[in-house]
Coordinates of C-alpha atoms in Angstrom, one line a residue:
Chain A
X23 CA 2.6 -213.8 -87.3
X24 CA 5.1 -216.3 -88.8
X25 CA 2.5 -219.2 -88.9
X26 CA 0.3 -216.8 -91.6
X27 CA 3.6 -216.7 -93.6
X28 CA 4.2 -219.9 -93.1
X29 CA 0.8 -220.5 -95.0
X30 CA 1.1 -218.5 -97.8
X31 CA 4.4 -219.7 -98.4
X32 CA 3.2 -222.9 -98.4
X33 CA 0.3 -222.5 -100.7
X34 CA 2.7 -220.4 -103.4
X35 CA 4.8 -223.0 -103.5
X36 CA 1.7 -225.6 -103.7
X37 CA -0.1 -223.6 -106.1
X38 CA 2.8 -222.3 -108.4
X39 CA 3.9 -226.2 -108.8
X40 CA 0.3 -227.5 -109.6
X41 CA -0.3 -224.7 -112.1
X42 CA 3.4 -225.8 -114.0
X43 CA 3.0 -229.1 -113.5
X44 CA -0.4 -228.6 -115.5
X45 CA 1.2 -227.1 -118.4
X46 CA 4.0 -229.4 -118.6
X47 CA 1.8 -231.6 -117.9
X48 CA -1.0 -231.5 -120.7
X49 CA 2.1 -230.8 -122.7
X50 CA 3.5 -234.4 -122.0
X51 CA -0.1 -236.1 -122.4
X52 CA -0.6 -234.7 -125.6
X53 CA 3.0 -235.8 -126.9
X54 CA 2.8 -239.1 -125.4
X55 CA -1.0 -239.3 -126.3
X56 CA -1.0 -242.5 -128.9
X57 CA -0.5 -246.3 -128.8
X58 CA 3.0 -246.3 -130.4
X59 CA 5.9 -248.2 -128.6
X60 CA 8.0 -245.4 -128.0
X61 CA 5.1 -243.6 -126.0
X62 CA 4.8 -246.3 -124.0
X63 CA 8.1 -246.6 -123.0
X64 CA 7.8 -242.9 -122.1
X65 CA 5.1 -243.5 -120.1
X66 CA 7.5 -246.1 -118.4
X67 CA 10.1 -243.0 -117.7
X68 CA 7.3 -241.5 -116.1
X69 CA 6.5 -244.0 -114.0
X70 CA 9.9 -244.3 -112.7
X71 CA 9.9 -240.6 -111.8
X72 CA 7.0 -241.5 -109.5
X73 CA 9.7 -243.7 -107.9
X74 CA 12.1 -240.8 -106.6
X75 CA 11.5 -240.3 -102.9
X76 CA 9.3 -237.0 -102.2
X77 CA 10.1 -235.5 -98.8
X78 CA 14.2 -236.3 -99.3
X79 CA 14.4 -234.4 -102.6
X80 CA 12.6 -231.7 -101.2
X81 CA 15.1 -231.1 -98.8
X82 CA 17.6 -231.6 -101.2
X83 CA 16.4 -229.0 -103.3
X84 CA 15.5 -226.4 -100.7
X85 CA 18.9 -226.6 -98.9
X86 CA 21.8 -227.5 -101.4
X87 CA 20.4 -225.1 -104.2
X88 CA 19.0 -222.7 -102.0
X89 CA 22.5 -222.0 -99.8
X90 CA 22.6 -219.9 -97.0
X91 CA 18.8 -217.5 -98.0
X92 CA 16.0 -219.7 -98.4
X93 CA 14.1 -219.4 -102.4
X94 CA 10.9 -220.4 -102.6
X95 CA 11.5 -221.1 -106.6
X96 CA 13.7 -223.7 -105.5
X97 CA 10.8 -225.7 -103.6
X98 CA 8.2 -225.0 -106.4
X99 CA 11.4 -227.2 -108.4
X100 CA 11.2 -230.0 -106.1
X101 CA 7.7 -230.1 -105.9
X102 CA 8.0 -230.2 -109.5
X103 CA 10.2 -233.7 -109.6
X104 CA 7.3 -235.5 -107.7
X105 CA 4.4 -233.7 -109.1
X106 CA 5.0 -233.8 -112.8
X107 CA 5.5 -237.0 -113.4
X108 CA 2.3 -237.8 -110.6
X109 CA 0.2 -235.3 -113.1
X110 CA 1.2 -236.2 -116.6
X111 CA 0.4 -239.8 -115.8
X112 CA -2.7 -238.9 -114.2
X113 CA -3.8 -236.7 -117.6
X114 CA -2.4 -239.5 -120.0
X115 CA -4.9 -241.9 -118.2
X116 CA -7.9 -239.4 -118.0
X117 CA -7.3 -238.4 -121.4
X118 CA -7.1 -242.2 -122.3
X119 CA -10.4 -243.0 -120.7
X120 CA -12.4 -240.7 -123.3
X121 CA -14.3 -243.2 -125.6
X122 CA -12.3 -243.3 -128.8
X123 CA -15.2 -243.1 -131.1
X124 CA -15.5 -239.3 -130.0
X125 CA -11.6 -239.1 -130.8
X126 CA -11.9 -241.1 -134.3
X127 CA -15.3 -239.1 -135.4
X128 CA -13.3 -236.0 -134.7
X129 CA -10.4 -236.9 -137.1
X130 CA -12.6 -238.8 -139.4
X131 CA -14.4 -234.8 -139.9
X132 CA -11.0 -233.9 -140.7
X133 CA -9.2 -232.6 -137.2
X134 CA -5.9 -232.5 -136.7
X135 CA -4.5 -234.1 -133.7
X136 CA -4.3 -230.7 -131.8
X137 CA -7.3 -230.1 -132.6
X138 CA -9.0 -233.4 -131.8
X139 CA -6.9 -232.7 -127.9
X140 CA -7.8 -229.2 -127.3
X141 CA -11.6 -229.7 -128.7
X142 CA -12.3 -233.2 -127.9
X143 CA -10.2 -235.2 -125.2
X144 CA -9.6 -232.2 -122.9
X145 CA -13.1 -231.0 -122.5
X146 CA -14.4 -234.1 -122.2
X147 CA -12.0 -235.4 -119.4
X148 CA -11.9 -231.9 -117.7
X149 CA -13.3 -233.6 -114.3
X150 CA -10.6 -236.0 -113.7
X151 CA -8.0 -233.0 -114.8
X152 CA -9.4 -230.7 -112.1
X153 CA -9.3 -234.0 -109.6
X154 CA -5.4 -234.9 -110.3
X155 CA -4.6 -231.1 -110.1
X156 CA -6.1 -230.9 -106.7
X157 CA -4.5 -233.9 -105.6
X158 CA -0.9 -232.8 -107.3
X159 CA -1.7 -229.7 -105.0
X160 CA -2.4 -231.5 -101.7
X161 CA 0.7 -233.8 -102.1
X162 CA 3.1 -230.8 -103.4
X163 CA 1.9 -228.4 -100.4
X164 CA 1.6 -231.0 -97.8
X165 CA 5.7 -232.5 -98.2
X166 CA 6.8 -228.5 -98.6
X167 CA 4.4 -227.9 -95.1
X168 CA 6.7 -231.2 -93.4
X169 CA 9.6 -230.6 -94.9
X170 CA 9.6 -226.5 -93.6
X171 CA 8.3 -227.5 -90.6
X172 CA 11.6 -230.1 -89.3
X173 CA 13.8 -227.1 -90.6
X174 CA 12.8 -224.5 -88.9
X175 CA 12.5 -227.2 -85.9
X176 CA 16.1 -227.8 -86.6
X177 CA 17.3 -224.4 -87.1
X178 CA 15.5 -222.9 -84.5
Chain B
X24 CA -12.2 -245.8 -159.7
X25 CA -13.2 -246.9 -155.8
X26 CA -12.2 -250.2 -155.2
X27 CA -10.9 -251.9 -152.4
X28 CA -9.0 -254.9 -151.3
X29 CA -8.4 -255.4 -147.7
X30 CA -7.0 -258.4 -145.9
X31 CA -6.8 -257.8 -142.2
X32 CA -6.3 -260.9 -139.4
X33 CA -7.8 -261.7 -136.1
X34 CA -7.2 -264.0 -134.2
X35 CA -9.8 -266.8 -135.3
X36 CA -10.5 -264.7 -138.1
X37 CA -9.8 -263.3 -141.4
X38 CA -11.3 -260.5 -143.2
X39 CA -11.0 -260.7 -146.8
X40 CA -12.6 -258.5 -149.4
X41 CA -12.5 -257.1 -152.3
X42 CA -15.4 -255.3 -153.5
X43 CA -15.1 -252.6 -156.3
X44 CA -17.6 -249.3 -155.5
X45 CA -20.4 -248.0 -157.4
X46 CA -21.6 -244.9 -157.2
X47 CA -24.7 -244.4 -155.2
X48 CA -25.4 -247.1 -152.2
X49 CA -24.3 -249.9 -151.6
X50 CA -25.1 -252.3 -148.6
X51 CA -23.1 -255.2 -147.0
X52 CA -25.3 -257.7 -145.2
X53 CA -24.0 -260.7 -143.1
X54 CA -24.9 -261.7 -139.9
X55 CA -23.4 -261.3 -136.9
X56 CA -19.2 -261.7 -136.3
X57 CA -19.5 -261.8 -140.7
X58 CA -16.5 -258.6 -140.4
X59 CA -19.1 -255.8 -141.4
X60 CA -18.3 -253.3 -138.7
X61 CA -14.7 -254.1 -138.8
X62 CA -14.8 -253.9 -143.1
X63 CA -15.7 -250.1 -142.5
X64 CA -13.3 -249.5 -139.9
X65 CA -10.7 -250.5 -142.4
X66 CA -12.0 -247.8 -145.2
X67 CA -12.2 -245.1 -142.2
X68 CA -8.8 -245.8 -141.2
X69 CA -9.2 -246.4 -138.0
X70 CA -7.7 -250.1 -138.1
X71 CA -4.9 -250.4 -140.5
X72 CA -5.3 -253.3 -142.8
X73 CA -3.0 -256.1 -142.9
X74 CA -3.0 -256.2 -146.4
X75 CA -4.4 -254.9 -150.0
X76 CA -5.0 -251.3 -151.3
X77 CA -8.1 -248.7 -150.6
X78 CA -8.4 -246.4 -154.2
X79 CA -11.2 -244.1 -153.5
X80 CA -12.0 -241.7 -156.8
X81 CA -8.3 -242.8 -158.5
X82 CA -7.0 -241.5 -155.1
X83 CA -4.6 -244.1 -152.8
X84 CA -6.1 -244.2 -149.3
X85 CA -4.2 -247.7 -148.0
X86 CA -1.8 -249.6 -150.3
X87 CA -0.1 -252.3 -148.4
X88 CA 2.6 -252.7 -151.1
X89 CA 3.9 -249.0 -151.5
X90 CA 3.3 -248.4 -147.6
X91 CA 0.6 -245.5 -148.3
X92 CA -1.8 -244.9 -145.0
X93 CA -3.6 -242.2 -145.6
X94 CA -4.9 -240.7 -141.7
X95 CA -8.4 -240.6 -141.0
X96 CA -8.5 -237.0 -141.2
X97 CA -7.4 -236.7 -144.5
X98 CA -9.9 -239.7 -146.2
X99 CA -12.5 -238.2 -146.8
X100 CA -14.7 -241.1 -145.2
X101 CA -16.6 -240.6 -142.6
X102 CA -17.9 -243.2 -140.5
X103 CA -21.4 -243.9 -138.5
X104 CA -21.1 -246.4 -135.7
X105 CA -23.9 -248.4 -134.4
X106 CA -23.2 -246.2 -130.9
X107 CA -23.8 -242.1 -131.7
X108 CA -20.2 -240.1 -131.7
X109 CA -22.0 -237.2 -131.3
X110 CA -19.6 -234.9 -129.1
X111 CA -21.6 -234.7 -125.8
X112 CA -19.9 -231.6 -124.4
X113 CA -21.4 -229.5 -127.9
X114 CA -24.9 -228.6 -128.3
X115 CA -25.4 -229.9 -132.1
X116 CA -25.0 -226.9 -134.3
X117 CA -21.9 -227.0 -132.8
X118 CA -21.3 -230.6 -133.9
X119 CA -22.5 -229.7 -137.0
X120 CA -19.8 -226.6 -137.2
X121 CA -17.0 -228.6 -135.9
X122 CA -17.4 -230.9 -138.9
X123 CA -18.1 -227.8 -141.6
X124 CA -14.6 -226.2 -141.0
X125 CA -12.8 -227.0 -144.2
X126 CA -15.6 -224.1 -145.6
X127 CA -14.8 -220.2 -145.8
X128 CA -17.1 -218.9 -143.3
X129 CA -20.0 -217.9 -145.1
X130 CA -20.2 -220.6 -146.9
X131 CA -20.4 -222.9 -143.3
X132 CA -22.9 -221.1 -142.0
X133 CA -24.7 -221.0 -145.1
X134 CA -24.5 -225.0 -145.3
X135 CA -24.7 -225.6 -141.7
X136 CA -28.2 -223.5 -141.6
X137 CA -29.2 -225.6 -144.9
X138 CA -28.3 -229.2 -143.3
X139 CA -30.0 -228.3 -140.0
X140 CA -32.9 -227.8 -142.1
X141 CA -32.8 -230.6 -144.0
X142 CA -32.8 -232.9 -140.7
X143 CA -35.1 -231.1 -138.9
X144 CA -32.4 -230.5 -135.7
X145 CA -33.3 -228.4 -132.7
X146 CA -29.7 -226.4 -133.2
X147 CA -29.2 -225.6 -129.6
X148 CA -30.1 -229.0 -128.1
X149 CA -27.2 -231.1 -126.2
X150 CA -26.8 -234.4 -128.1
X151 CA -28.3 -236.1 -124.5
X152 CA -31.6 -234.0 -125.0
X153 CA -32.2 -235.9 -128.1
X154 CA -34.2 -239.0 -129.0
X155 CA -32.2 -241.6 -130.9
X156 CA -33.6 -241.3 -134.1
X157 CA -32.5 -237.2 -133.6
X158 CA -29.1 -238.2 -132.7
X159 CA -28.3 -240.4 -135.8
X160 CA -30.3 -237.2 -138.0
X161 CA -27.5 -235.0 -136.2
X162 CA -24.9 -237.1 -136.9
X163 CA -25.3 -237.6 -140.6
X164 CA -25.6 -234.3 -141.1
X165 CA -22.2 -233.7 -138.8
X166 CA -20.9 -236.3 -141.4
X167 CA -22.6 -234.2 -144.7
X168 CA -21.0 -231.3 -143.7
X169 CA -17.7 -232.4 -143.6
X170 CA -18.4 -233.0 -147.3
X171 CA -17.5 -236.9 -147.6
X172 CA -16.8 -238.6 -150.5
X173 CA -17.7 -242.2 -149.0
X174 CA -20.0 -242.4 -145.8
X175 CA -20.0 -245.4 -143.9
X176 CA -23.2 -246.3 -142.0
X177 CA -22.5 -248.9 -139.4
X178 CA -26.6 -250.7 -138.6
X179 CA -28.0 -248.5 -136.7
X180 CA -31.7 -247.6 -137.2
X181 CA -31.2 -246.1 -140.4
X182 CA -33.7 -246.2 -142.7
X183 CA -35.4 -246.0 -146.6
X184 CA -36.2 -242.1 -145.7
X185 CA -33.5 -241.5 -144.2
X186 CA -31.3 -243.0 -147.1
X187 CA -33.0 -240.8 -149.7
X188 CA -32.7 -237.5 -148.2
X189 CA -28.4 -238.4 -147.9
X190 CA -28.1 -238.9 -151.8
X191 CA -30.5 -235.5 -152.0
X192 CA -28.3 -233.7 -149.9
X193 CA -24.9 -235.0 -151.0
X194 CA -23.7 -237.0 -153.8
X195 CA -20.9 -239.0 -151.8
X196 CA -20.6 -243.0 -152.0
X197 CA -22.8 -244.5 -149.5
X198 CA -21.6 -248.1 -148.3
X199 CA -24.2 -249.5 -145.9
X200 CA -23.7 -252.4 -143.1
X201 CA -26.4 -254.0 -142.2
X202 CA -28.6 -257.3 -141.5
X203 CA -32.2 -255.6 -143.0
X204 CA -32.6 -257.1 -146.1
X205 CA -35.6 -255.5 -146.9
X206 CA -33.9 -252.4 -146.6
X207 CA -31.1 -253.4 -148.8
X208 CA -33.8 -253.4 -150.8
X209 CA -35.4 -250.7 -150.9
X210 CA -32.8 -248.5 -150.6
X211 CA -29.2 -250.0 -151.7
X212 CA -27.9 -250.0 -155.7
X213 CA -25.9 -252.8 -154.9
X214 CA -25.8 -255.7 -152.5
X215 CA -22.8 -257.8 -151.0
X216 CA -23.3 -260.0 -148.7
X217 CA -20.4 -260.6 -146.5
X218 CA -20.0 -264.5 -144.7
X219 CA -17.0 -264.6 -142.1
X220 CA -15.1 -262.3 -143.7
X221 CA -15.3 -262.7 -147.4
X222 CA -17.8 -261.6 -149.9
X223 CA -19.8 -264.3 -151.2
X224 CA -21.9 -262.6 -153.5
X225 CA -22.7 -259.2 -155.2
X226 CA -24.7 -257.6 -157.3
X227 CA -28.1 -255.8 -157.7
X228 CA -30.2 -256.6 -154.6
X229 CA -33.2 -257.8 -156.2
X230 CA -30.6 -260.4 -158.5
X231 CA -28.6 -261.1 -155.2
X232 CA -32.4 -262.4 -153.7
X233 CA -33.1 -263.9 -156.8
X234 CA -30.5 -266.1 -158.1
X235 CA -28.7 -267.6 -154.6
X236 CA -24.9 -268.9 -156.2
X237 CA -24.9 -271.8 -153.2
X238 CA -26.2 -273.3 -150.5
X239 CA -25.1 -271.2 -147.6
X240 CA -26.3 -268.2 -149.3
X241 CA -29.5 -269.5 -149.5
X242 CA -29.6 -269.9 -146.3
X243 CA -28.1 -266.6 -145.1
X244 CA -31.0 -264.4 -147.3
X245 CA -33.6 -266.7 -145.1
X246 CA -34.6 -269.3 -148.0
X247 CA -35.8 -272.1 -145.9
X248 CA -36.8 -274.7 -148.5
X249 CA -33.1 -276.5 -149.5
X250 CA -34.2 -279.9 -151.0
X251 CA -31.8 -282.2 -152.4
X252 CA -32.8 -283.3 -155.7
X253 CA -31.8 -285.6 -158.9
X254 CA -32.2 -284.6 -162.7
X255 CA -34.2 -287.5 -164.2
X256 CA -35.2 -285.3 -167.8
X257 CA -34.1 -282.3 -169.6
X258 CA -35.6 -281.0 -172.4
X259 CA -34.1 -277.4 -173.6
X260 CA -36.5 -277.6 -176.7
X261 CA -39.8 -277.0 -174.4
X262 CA -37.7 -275.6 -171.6
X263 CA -38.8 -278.2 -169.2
X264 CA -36.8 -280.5 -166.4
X265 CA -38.0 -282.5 -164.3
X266 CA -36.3 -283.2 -160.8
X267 CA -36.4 -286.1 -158.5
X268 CA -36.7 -285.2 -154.9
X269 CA -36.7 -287.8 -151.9
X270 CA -40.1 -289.3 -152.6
X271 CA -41.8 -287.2 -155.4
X272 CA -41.0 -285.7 -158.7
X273 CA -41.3 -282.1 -159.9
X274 CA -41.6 -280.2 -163.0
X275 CA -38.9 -276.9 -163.5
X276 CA -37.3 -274.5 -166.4
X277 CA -34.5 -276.2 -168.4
X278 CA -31.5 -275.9 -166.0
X279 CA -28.3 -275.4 -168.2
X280 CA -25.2 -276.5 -167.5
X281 CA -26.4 -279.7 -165.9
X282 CA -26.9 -283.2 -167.2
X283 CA -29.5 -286.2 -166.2
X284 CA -28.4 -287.6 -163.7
X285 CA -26.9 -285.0 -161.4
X286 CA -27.2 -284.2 -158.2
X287 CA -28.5 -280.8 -157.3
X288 CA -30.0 -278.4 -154.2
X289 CA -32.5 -276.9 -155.3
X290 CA -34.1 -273.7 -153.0
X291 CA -37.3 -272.2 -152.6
X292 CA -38.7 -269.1 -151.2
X293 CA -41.2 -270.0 -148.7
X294 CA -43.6 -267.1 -149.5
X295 CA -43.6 -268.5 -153.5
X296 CA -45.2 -272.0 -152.3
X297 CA -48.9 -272.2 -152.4
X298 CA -51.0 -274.4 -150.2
X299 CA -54.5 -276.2 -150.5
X300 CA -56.1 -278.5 -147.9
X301 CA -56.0 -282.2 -148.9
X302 CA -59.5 -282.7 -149.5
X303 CA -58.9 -280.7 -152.8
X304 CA -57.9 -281.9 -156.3
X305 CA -54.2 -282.4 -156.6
X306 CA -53.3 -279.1 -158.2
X307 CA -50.4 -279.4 -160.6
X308 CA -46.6 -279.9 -159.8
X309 CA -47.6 -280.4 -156.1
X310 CA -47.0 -283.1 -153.1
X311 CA -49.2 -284.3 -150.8
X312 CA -47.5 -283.8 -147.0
X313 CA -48.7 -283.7 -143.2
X314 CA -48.0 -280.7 -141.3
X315 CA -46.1 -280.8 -138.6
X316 CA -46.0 -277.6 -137.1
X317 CA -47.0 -273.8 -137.3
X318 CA -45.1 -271.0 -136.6
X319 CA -46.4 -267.0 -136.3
X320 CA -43.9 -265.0 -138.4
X321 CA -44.8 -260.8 -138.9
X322 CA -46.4 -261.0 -141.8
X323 CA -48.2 -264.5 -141.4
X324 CA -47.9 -267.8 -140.3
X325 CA -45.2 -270.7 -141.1
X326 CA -46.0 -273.6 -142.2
X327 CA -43.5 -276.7 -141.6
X328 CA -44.0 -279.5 -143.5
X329 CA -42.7 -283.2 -143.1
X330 CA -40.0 -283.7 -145.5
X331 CA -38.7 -280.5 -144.3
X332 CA -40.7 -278.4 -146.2
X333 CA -41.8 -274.8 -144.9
X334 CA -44.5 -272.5 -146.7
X335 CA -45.2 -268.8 -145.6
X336 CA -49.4 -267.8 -146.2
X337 CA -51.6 -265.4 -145.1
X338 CA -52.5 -265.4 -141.3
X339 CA -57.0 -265.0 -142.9
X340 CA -55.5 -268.2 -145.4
X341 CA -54.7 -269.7 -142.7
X342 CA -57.4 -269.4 -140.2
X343 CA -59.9 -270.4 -142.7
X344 CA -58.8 -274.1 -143.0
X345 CA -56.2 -274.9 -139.8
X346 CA -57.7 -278.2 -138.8
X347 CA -56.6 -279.9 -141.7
X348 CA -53.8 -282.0 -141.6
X349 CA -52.5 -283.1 -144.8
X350 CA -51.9 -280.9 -147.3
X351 CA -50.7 -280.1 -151.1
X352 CA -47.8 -278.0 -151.4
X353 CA -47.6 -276.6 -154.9
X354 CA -44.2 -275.4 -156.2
X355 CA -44.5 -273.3 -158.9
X356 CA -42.2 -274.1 -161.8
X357 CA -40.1 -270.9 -161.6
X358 CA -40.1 -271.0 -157.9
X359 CA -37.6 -273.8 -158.0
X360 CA -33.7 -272.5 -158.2
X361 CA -31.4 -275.3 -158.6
X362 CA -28.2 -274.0 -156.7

């Protein structure tokens, strides 16, 4: 049944990219996380990744990369390009949005800044996380799903 | 030595103090938009000053000049808003824990167990399950166990009790906002009263009430009675003055400093005044006035005066003689401060 492995392939690829793109992700919020200039002209870098068109990177990717064989690693990348900068901005913002007394009581009782993001800001924005990690997944899955489905129109 | 000297600007608006620390508590009282909440953001590091130098126990926590910033984390201050930071996704023993990490672990639990005691907290409660007054119990002893060395109550519904049992439980500087003067008090070592953005006066609270430096402190600590007045006689050798007020004359202590003929304010509690109806005798050092109006107050009734003249009395003192209309105010001689 090739639509069933069309499926699966596409959630792999959906799923694999969501689950990096959280990592990197939280990785980015909690490096950018402060009101200092340079952040904020990282956050602008992000924002201009959110620029890059979606569906024609994808294809990029997937065919020049790829060759001849089709890799799926290769879409999880180019699902990466759009959904990384699409999921750190979404954590920065959630993470943001956590009253900053919390944050300052925390360090005022003598946290360090990791600790104050792994005990304080994540659990208390966890909902919105969860939300922009579905939504990374929809978006991811949904250009690879188009993207698959004109080439193997084409090919065929 | 704790001492600080902050200068920080707004727009609109500049905070500048400079208020050295005594041991024990002290409170800041001002009113409203006075820079209270925004003083003890400064000492918790939260808002970097613009200006001056923090020295907590000998120790540099801001100096503008040298470029010193200590972090929040590392201060040793630890700050209670007027709105509970209580972390909402802990129950509060582990608020309490999160705070009592710089101890080896015996020792936390030990003084965890000890301060949920001491504030009577239901350990296993989220912060959302408890009342108010709980939350603010739970959050000082959050702050205790992180073993301040200044704590920084922002209003709130602290009070006298409350006060006591932090200097039982920890011997850390206590520095107090707040717009209670009653509870200045009772509970504070030391009074400052803070008026947009600058101290106007310190010292021990019952001094601070006592001896008013000007006009517009007068006012702030709620003394209603500000009268204009000229010095017609001085006499240090019997201690006596006698000042001339729009209309009538009354005795007063020797004022030093001042000479007949000058212009002074002179303020008077309204609770030290003392009223009789005007069918009476004249008592002593008194004026004869109309009432004009009558207020109800907590603990009694206003009375305003003409000539701008208010007395506080008993609500049953009251009652017993309210149809009269003119009255004689008496001001006792040592209820007169000349400003």
């Amino acid at each position: 049944m090739p639509h069933w492995n069309s499926l699966v392939l596409v959630m792999r690829v959906g799923l694999s990219a969501t689950l990096i793109a959280l990592a990197l992700g939280l990785w980015i919020a909690r490096l950018l996380h402060g009101p200092e200039k340079r952040t904020v002209a990282a956050r602008w870098l992000i924002v201009a990744g959110l620029a890059l068109p979606p569906a024609i990177l994808c294809g990029y990717f997937i065919f020049r990369f790829s060759g001849r064989a089709f890799h799926w690693p290769w879409a999880v990348a180019a699902g990466l390009v759009n959904g990384l900068p699409l999921l750190s901005w979404w954590l920065l913002t959630s993470i943001d949005r956590v009253d900053s007394r919390y944050r300052n009581a925390a360090r005022s009782l003598g946290a360090s800044e990791w600790r104050v993001f792994l005990r304080i800001s994540l659990p208390l924005a966890w909902r919105p996380i969860l939300a922009g990690a579905a939504i990374v997944f929809a978006r991811v899955s949904a250009e690879f799903a188009a993207v698959l489905l004109i080439s193997r129109r084409l090919s065929s | 030595m704790t001492q600080l000297r902050v200068v920080k600007k707004r727009p609109g608006f500049v905070l500048d103090v400079e208020l050295p620390l005594a041991e024990g508590v002290t409170a800041i009282y001002g009113a409203t938009g006075a820079g209270k909440t925004l003083l003890l953001h400064l000492l918790a590091g939260y808002v970097v000053p613009d200006g001056g130098r923090i020295l907590l126990d000998d120790g540099i926590l801001f100096d503008a000049d040298t470029g010193v910033n200590l972090p929040p984390r590392l201060r040793t201050t630890v700050y209670i808003g007027a709105r509970d930071a209580l972390f909402p996704h802990m129950t509060v023993r582990k608020n309490v824990m999160f705070a009592a990490r710089r101890l080896k672990r015996l020792e936390r639990h030990r003084r965890v167990a000890e301060l949920m005691e001491r504030f009577q907290l239901a350990a296993d409660k989220a912060p959302r399950d408890l009342a108010p007054e709980e939350r603010l119990r739970a959050e000082i002893a959050r702050a205790l166990a992180a073993e301040p060395r200044l704590l920084l109550l922002d209003e709130g519904s602290v009070d006298e009790g409350l006060v006591k049992q932090i200097r039982e439980s920890s011997d850390a500087r206590l520095l107090m906002a707040t717009s209670d003067l009653d509870l200045a008090c009772a509970a504070a070592d030391e009074l400052a009263l803070l008026d947009a953005g600058r101290i106007v006066q310190r010292g021990a609270p019952a001094a601070v009430l006592q001896k008013p430096e000007s006009i517009e402190i007068a006012r702030m600590i709620g003394i209603p009675n500000i009268l204009p007045a000229s010095v017609i006689e001085l006499d240090p050798g019997r201690n006596t003055s006698r000042l001339e007020f729009e209309g009538f004359t009354l005795g007063a202590p020797y004022i030093p400093g001042h000479f007949k003929g000058d212009r002074v304010w002179v303020a008077v509690r309204a609770d030290d005044l003392r009223v009789y109806p005007g069918s009476a005798p004249a008592p002593p050092n008194s004026v004869g006035v109309r009432l004009v109006k009558t207020t109800n107050r907590a603990r009694g009734v206003r009375m305003e005066f003409e000539r701008a003249i208010f007395a506080d009395v008993s609500r049953a003192d009251f009652e017993k003689q309210r149809d009269n209309q003119t009255w004689w105010v008496e001001f006792p001689a040592t209820s007169l401060r000349v400003l």
